[in-house]
Coordinates of C-alpha atoms in Angstrom, one line a residue:
X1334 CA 0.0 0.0 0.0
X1335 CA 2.1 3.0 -1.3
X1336 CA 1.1 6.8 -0.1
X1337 CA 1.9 9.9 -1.0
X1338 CA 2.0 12.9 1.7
X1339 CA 2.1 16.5 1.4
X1340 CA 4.9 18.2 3.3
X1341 CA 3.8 19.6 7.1
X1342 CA 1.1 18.7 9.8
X1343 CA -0.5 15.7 9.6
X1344 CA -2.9 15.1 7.1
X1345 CA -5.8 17.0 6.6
X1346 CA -7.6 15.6 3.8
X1347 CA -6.6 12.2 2.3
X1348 CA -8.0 10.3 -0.7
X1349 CA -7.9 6.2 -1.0
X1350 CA -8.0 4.6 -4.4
X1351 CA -7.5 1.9 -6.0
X1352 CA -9.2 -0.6 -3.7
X1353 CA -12.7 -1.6 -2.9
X1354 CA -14.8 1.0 -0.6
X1355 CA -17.5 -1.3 1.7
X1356 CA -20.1 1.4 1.5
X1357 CA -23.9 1.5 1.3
X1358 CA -23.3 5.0 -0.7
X1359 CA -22.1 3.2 -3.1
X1360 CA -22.0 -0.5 -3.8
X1361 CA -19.0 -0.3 -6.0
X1362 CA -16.5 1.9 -4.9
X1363 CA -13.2 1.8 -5.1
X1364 CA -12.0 5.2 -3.5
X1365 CA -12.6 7.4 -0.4
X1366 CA -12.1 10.7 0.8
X1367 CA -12.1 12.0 4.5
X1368 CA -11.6 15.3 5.6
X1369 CA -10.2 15.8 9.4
X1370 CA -11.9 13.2 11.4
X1371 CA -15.0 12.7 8.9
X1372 CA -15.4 11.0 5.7
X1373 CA -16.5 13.3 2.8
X1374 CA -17.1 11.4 -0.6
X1375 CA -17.5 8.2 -1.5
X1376 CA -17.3 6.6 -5.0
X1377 CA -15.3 5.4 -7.9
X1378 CA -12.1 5.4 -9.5
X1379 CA -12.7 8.4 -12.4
X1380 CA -14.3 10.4 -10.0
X1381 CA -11.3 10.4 -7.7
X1382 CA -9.6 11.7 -10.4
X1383 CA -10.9 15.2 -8.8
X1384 CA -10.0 14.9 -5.8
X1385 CA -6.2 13.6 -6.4
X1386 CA -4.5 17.5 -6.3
X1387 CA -6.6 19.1 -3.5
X1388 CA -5.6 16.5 -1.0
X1389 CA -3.1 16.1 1.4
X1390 CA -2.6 12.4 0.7
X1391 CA -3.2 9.8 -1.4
X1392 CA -3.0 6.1 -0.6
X1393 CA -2.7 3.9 -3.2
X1394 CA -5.0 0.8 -1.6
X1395 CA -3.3 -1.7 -4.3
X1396 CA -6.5 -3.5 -4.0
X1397 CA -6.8 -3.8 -0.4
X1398 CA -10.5 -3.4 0.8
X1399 CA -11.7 -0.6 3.0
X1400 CA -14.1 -0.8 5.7
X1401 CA -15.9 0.7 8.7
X1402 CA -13.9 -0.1 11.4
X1403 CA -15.2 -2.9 14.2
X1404 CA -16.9 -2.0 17.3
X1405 CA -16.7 -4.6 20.3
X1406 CA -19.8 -4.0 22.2
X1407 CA -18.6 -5.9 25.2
X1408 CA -14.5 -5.7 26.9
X1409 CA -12.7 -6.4 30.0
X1410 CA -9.8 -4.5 28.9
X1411 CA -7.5 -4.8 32.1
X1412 CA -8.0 -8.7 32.7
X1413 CA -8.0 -8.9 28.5
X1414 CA -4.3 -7.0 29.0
X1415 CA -3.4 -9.6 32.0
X1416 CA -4.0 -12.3 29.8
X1417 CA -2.7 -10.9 26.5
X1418 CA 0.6 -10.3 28.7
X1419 CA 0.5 -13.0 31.5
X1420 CA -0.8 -16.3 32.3
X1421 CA -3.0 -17.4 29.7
X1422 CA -4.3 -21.2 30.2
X1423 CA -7.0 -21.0 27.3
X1424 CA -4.9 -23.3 25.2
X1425 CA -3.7 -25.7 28.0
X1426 CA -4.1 -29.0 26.6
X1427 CA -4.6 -30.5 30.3
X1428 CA -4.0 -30.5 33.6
X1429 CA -0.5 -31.3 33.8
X1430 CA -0.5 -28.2 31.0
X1431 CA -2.1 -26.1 32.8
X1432 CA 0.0 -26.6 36.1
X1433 CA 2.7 -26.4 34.2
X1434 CA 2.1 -23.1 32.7
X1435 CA 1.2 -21.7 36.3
X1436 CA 4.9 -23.0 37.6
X1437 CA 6.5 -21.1 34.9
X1438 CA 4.7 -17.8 35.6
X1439 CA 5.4 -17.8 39.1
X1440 CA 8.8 -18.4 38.6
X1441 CA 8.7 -15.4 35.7
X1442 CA 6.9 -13.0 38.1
X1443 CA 8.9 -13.4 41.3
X1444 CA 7.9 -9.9 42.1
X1445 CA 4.6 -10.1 41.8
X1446 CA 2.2 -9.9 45.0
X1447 CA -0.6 -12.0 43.3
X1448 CA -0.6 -13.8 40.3
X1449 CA -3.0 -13.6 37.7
X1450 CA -4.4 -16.0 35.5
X1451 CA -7.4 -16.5 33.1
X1452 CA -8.9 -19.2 30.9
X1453 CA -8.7 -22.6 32.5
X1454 CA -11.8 -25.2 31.8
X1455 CA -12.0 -28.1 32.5
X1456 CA -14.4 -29.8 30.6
X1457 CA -12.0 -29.9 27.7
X1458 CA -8.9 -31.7 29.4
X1459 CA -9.4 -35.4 29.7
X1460 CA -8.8 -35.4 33.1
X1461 CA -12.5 -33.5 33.6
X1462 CA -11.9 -31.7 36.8
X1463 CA -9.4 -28.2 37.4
X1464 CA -6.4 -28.2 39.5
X1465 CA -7.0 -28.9 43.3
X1466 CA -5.9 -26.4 46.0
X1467 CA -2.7 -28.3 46.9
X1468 CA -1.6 -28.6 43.0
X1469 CA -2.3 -25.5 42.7
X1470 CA -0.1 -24.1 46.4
X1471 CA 2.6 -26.1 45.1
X1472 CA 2.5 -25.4 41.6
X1473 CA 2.9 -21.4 43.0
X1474 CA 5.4 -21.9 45.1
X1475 CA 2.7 -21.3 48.3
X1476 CA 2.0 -17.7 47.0
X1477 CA -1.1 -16.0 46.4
X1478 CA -3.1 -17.0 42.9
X1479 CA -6.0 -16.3 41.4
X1480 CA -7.3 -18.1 38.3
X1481 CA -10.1 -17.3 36.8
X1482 CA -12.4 -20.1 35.2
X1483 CA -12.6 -19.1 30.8
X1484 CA -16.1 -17.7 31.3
X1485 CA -14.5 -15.8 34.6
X1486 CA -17.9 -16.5 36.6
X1487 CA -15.4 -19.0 39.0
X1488 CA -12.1 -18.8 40.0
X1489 CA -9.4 -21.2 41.7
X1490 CA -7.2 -19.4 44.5
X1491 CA -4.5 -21.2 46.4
X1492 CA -4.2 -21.3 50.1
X1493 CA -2.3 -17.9 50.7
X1494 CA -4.9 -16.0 48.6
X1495 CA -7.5 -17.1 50.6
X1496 CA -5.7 -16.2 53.8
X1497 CA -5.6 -12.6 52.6
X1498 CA -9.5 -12.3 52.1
X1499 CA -11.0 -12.1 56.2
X1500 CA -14.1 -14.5 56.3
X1501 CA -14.5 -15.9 52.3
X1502 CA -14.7 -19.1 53.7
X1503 CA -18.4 -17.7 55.3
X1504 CA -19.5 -16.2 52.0
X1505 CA -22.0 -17.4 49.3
X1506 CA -20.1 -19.7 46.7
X1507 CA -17.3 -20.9 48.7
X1508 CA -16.3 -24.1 48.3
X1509 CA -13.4 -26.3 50.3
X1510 CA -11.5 -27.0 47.3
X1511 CA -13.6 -26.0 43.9
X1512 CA -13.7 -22.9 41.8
X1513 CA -15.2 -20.0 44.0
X1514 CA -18.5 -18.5 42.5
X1515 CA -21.2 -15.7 43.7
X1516 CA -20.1 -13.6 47.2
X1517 CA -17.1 -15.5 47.8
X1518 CA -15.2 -15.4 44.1
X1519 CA -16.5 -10.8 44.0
X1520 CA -14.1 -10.5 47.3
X1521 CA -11.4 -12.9 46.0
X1522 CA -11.2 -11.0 42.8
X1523 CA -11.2 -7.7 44.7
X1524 CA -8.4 -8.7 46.5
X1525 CA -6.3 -10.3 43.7
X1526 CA -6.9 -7.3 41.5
X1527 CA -5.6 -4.7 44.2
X1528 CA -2.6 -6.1 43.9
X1529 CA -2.2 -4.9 40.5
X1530 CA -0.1 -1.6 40.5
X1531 CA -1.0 1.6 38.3
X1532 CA 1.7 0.5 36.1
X1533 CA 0.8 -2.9 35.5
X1534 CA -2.7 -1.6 34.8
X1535 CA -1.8 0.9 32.4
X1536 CA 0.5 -2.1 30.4
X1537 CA -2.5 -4.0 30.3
X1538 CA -5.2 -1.2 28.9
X1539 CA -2.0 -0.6 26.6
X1540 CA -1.7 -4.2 25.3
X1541 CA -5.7 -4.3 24.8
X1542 CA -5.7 -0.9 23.2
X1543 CA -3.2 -2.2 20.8
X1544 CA -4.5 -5.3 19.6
X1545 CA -7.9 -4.1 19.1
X1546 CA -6.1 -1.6 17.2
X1547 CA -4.5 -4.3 15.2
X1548 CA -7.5 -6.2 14.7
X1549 CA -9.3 -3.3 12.8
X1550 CA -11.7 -2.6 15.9
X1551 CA -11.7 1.5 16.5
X1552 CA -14.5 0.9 19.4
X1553 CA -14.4 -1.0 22.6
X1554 CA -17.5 -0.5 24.8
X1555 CA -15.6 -1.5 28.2
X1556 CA -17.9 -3.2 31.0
X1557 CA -17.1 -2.4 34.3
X1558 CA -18.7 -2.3 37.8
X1559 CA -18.0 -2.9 40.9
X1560 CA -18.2 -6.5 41.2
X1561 CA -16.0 -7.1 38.5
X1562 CA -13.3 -4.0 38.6
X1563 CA -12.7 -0.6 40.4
X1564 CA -14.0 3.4 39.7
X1565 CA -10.5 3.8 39.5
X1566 CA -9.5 1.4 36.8
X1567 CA -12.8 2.5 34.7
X1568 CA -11.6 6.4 34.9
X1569 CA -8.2 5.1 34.1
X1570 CA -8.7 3.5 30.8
X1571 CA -10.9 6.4 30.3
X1572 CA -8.1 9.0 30.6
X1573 CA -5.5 6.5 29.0
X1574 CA -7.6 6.2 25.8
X1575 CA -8.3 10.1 25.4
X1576 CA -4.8 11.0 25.9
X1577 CA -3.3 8.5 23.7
X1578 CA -4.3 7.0 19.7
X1579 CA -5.9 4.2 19.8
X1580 CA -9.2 2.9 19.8
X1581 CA -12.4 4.9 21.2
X1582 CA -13.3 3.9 24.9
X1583 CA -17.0 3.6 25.8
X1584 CA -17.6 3.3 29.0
X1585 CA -20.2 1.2 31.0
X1586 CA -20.5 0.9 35.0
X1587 CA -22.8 -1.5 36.2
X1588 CA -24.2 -1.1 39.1
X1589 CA -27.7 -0.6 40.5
X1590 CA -29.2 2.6 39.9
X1591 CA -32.4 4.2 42.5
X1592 CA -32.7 7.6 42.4
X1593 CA -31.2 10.8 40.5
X1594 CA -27.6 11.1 42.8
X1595 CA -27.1 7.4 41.5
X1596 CA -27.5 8.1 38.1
X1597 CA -25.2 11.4 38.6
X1598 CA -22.4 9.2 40.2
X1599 CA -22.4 6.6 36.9
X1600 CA -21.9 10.0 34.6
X1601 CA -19.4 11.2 37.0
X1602 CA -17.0 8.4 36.2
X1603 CA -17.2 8.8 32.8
X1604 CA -20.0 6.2 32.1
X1605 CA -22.0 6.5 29.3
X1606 CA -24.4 3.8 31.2
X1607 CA -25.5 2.0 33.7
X1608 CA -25.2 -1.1 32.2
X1609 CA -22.8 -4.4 31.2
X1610 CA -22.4 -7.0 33.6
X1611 CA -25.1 -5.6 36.1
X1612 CA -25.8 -9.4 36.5
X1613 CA -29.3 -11.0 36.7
X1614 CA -27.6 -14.5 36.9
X1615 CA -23.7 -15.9 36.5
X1616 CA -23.1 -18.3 33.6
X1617 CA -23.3 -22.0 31.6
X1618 CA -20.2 -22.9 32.4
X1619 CA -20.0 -22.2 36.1
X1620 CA -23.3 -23.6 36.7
X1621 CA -24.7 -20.6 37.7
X1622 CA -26.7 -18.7 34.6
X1623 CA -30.6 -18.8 35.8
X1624 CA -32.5 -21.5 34.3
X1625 CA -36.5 -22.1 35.1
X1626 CA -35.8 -26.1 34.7
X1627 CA -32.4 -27.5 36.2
X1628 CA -29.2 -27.9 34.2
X1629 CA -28.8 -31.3 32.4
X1630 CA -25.7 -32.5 34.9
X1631 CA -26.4 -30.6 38.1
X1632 CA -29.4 -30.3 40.4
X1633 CA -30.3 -27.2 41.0
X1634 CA -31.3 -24.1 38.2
X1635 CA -28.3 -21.6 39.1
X1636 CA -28.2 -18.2 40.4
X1637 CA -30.9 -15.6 40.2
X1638 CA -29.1 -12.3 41.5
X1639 CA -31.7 -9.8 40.4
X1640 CA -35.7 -10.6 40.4
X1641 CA -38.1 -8.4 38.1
X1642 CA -38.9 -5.3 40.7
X1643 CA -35.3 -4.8 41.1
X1644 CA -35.0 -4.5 37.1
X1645 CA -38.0 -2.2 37.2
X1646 CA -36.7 -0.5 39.8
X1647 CA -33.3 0.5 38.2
X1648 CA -34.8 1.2 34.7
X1649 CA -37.3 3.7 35.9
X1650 CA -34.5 5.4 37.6
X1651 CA -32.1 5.2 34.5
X1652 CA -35.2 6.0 32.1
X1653 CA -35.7 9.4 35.1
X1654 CA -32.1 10.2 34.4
X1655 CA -31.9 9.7 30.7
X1656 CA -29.4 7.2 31.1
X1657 CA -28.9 4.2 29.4
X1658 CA -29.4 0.8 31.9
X1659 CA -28.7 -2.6 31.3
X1660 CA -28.1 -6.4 32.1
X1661 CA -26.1 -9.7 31.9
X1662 CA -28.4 -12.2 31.5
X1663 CA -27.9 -15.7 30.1
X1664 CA -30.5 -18.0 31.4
X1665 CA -34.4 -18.5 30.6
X1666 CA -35.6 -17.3 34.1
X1667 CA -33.1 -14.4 34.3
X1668 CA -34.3 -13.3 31.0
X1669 CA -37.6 -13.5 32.5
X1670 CA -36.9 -11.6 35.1
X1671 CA -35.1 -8.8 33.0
X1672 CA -38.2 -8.7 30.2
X1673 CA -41.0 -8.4 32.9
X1674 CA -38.9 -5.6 34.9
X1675 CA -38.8 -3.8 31.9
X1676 CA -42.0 -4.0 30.6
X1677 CA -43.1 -2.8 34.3
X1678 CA -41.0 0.1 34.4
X1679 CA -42.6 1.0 30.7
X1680 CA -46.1 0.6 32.3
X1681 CA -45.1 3.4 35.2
X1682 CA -43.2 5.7 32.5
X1683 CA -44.6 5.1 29.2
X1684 CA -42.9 2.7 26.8
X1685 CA -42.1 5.3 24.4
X1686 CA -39.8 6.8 27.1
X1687 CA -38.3 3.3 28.1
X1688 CA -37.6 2.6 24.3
X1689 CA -35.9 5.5 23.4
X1690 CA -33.4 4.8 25.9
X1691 CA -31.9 1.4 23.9
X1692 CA -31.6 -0.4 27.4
X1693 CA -29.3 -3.4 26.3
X1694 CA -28.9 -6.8 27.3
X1695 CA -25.3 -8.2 27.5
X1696 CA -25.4 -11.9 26.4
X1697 CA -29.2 -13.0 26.2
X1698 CA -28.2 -16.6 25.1
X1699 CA -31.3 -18.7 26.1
X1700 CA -33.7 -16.8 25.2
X1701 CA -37.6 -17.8 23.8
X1702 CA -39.7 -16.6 21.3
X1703 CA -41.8 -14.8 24.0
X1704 CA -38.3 -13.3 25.1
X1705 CA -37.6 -11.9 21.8
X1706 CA -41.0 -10.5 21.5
X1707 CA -40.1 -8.5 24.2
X1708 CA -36.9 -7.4 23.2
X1709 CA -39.0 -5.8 20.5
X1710 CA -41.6 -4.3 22.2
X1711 CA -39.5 -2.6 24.5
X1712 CA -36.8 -1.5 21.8
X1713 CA -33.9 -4.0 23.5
X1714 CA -30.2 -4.0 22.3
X1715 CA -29.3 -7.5 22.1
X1716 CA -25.6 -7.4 22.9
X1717 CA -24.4 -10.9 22.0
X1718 CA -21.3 -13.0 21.6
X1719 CA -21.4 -14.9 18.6
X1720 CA -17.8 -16.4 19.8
X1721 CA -19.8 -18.0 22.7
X1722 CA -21.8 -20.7 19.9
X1723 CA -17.9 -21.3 18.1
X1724 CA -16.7 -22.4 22.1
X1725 CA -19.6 -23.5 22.8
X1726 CA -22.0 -25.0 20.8
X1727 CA -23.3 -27.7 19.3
X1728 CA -24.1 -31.1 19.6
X1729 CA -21.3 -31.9 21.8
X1730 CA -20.1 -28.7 23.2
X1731 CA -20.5 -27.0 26.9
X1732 CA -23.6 -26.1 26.0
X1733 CA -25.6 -29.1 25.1
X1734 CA -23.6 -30.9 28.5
X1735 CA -25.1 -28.3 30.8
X1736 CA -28.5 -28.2 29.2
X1737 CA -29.0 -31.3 26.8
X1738 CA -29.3 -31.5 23.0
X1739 CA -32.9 -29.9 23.1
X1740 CA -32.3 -26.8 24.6
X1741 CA -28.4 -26.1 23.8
X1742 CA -30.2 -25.8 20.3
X1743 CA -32.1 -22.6 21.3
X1744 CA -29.3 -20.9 22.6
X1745 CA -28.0 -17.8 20.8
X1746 CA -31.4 -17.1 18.1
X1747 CA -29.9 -14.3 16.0
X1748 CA -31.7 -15.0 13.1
X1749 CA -34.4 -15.2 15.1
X1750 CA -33.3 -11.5 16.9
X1751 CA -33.4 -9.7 13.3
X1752 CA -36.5 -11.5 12.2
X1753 CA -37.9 -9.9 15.0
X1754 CA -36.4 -6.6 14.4
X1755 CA -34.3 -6.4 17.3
X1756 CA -30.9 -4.9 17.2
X1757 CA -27.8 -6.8 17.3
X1758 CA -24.7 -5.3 18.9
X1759 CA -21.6 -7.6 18.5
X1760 CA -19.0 -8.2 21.1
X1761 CA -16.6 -10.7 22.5
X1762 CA -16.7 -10.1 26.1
X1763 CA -13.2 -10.7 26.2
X1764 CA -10.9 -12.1 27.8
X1765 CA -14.2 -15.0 27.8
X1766 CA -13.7 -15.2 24.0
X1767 CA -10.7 -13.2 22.3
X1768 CA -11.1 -10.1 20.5
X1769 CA -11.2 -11.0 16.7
X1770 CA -14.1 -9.6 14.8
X1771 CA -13.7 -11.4 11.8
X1772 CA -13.8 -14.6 13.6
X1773 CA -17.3 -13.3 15.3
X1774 CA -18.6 -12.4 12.0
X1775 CA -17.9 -15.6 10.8
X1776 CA -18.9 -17.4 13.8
X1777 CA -22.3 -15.6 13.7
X1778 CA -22.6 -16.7 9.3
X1779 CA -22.0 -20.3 10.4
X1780 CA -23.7 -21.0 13.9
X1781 CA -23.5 -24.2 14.9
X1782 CA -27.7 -24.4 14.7
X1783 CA -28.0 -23.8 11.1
X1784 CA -31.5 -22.0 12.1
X1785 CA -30.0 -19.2 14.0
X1786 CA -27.8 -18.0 10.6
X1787 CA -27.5 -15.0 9.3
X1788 CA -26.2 -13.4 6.3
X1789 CA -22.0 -12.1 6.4
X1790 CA -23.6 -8.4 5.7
X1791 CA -25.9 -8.5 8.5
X1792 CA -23.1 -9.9 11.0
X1793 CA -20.8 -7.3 9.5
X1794 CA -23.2 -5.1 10.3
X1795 CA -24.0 -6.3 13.9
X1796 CA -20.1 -5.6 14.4
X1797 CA -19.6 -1.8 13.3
X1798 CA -23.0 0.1 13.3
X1799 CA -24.4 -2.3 15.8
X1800 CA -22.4 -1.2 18.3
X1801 CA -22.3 2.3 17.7
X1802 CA -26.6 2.0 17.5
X1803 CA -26.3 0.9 20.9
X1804 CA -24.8 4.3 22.4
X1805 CA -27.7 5.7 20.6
X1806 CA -25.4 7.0 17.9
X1807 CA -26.7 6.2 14.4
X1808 CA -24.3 8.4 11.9
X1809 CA -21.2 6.1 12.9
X1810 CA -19.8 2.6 11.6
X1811 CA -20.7 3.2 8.2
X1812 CA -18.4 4.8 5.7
X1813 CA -21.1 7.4 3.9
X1814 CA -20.4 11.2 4.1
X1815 CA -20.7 12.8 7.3
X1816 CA -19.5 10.1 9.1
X1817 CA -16.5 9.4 11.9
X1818 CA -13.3 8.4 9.5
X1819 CA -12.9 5.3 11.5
X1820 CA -12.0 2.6 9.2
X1821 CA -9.5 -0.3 8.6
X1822 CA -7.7 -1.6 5.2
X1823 CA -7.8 -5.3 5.0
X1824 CA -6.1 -7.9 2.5
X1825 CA -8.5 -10.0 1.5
X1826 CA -9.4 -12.2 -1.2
X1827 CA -12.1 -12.1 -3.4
X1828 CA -15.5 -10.4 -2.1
X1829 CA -18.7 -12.1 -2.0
X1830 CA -22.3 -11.8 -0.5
X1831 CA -22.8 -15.1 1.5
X1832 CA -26.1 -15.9 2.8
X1833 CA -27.0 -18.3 5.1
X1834 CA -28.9 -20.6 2.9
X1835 CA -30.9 -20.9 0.2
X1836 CA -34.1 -19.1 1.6
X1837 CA -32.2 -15.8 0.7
X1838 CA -33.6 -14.1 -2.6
X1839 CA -31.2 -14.9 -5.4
X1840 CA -30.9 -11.2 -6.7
X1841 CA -29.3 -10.5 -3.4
X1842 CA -26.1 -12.6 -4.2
X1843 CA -25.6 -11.8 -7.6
X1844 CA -23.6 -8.5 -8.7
X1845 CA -26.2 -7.0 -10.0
X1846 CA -28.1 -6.3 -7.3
X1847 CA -25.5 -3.6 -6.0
X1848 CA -24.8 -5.3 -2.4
X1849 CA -21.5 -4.6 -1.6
X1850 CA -19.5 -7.5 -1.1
X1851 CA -17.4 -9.0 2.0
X1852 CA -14.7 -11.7 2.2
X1853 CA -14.6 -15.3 2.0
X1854 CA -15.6 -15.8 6.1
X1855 CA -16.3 -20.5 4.8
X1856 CA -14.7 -22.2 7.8
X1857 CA -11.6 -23.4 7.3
X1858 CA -9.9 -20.6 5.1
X1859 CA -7.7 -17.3 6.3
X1860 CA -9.4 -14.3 7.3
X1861 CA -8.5 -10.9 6.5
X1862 CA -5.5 -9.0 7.6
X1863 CA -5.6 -5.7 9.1
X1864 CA -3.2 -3.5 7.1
X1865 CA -4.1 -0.2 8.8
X1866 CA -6.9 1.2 11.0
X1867 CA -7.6 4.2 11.4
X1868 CA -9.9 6.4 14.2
X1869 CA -11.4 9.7 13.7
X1870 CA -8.9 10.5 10.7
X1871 CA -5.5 9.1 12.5
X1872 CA -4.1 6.3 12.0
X1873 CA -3.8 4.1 15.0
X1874 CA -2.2 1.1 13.5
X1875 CA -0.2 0.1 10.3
X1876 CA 1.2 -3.0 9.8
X1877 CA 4.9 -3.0 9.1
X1878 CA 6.2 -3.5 5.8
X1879 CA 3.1 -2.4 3.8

């Protein structure tokens, strides 16, 4: 990719040619303008003609394909940093792995007060159970661990973590020698991440700023609270992503919201909501997302953490404020309980007033047709994880051992979602599933229920304006005039429309019909590589050599 640049201050206006624009302007362009942190024209190759001696720059996109950038509508960004950095067990291959990998961290990080580690399960090692405490103490040289399960809903702590925490052993989900869960796990993790110093936290924002970055996301929407992080690392990666290029910072804070000074404390920190993991129930995988029948391999139907008067309670105060609220909810019965708090607080306030707010739901996997229907009454943003279904499901996957065949297959309905007319929001919730939008695109084209399909576009889609639609904003993560320059330049091979099966008009995938086309996402082949992405008219990554 070859530029040209015009002596002096950065560039003020640049024109892209030679390439293929993704742009609903214009199904077939091939060139771009922006001017300052906007995009100006879009269209094709003789056109640009006119623009080439009044710019500042011109890149010559040698074919490369241009565009919106992603938007990742669901982050941890200092745990994704730990991980990204530190002790990563998501690709241990078993237990001896996994110890393994904890022994050579600890001996790595002899400075370290705690160590940190994410992404160990179980249910894929053949040994079918996680480390025991006493592995674990020796395996960390009798110092203080925490280990967070891969859906981070449990965690495993040796001994001398435990003895820094005053009364866990009283709370909630404590267990003599199994993953930690509910009460017990919230004050294990506060403890563990106190330990992490301003520097450390700062590397870690840093190293999830940077491969979002490289990934062609210019959007995180970061989900804090105080169950799961600090005020002070929320206002951090705030202030860390203003001051320095990289990818725009949304931030959420979940945490219950009554009255008016509760609403002016969320906005205070920077929030633009009181949403994210403001949790209803825990999750599949830790036995603790809120089913109304019990779990295929355990007795019991989970954890319900919020019932539907406390829902209605803290959307009429958001809805008051004018702020944005939200949930995590994964099972049936907290799904109830989030749909009939809702639809109470639109019967006090007037559901008009509770839709214009775009409440959102983070996860909504098990959700039912009566679910859905309320998602689109009440104007719902479905923020969902199509990396979840690629971990997760199918016939043999996490999914159908916690629930059965029968009702893993419901799980995750997009099609279903936009049928209904319910906006989509993409995310990874990362470090649960790793930033890669491509791979959620894809993920989302090819769900493991052929049913719940949807077409590349409308993925694309969920993955750039979705998540922009879900701050309310709906100028942004498109590439028409008037919008934010935030865009990436992929190599990629040849562009198609894929659909998810033959139900799909035929007009719609042949060239004629003026859809843009996307990349080749078929399982099995390479995805595109991010060449450059660029925010607000800077460029915030390049990749070397091109």
């Amino acid at each position: 990719m070859s530029e040209r640049t015009a002596s002096g201050d950065e560039p003020r206006t640049v024109l892209l040619r030679g390439g293929e624009v993704y742009s609903p302007a214009d199904p077939f362009a091939t060139a771009m303008v922006t001017e300052g942190d906007r995009v100006a024209w879009v269209g094709s190759e003789g056109a640009a003609d006119s623009f080439a001696d009044g710019v500042d720059d011109v890149v010559d996109l040698e074919g490369a394909l241009v565009t919106p950038a992603f938007t990742d509508a669901h982050v941890h960004a200092t745990p994704t940093g730990l991980a990204l950095t530190g002790l990563d067990l998501s690709g241990a291959a078993d237990l001896g792995d996994a110890l393994a990998r904890v022994r050579a961290h600890a001996r790595d990080r002899p400075g370290d007060r705690v160590l940190l580690g994410h992404g160990w399960d179980a249910g894929g090692w053949p040994e079918r159970r996680p480390p025991s405490r006493a592995e674990l103490d020796a395996a960390a040289g009798g110092r203080p661990l925490y280990l967070t399960r891969i859906d981070v809903h449990s965690a495993l702590v040796t001994t001398a973590l435990l003895e820094a925490v005053p009364g866990v052993r009283e709370l909630a989900g404590f267990t003599g020698d199994g993953p930690l869960t509910a009460a017990a796990h919230h004050a294990v993790r506060a403890a563990a991440y106190a330990s992490v110093t301003p520097a450390q936290r700062a590397a870690a924002q840093r190293a999830t700023l940077r491969r979002a970055a490289e990934l062609g996301v210019g959007s995180l929407h970061e989900c804090a609270g105080p169950e799961i992080s600090s005020p002070e690392d929320l206002t951090a990666l705030l202030a860390l992503a203003a001051d320095e290029p990289g990818p725009r910072v949304f931030g959420y804070w979940a945490e219950a919201v009554t009255n008016a000074k509760d609403a002016r404390r969320v906005r205070e920190l920077g929030a633009v909501g009181a949403a994210g993991d403001l949790f209803a129930d825990g999750s599949l995988g830790s036995h603790t997302a809120h089913l109304h029948a019990p779990y295929a391999d355990a007795p019991h139907t989970g954890t319900a953490h919020l019932d539907a008067a406390a829902v209605a309670a803290h959307v009429t105060a958001c809805t008051e404020a004018g702020l944005q609220a939200g949930f995590h909810a994964i099972g049936d019965a907290a799904l109830t309980a989030v749909t009939d708090g809702v639809r109470t607080a639109a019967a006090r306030l007037g559901t008009e007033r509770v839709r214009a707010l775009r409440h959102r739901v983070e996860h909504a996997e098990m959700l039912t047709p009566g679910h859905i229907d309320a998602f689109a009454e009440l104007a719902l943003i479905a923020s969902v994880q199509p990396g979840f279904d690629a971990a997760w499901g199918g016939e043999e996957g996490m999914y159908a051992e916690r629930l059965g065949v029968e009702r893993a297959r419901t799980l995750n309905p997009f099609a279903d979602l936009l049928r209904a007319g319910v906006p989509l929001a993409f995310g990874s919730d990362s470090p649960v599933t790793p930033l890669g939008p491509w791979a959620a695109v894809r993920a989302a084209a090819f769900h493991r229920t052929p049913g719940h399909r949807v077409s590349a576009r409308a993925a694309f889609t969920a993955h750039t304006r979705g998540g922009w639609r879900a701050l309310g904003r709906d100028d942004a993560g498109v590439l028409v005039p008037g919008a934010p320059a935030d865009y990436a330049v992929w190599r990629a091979g040849e562009l198609l429309v894929q659909a998810p099966d033959t139900r799909v008009a035929n007009w719609s995938t042949d060239p004629r019909s003026g859809t843009p086309g996307l990349p080749d996402l078929t399982p099995g082949g390479q995805l595109p590589l991010c060449l450059r992405t660029v925010v607000g008219g800077r460029t915030v990554h390049e990749r070397p050599n091109e």
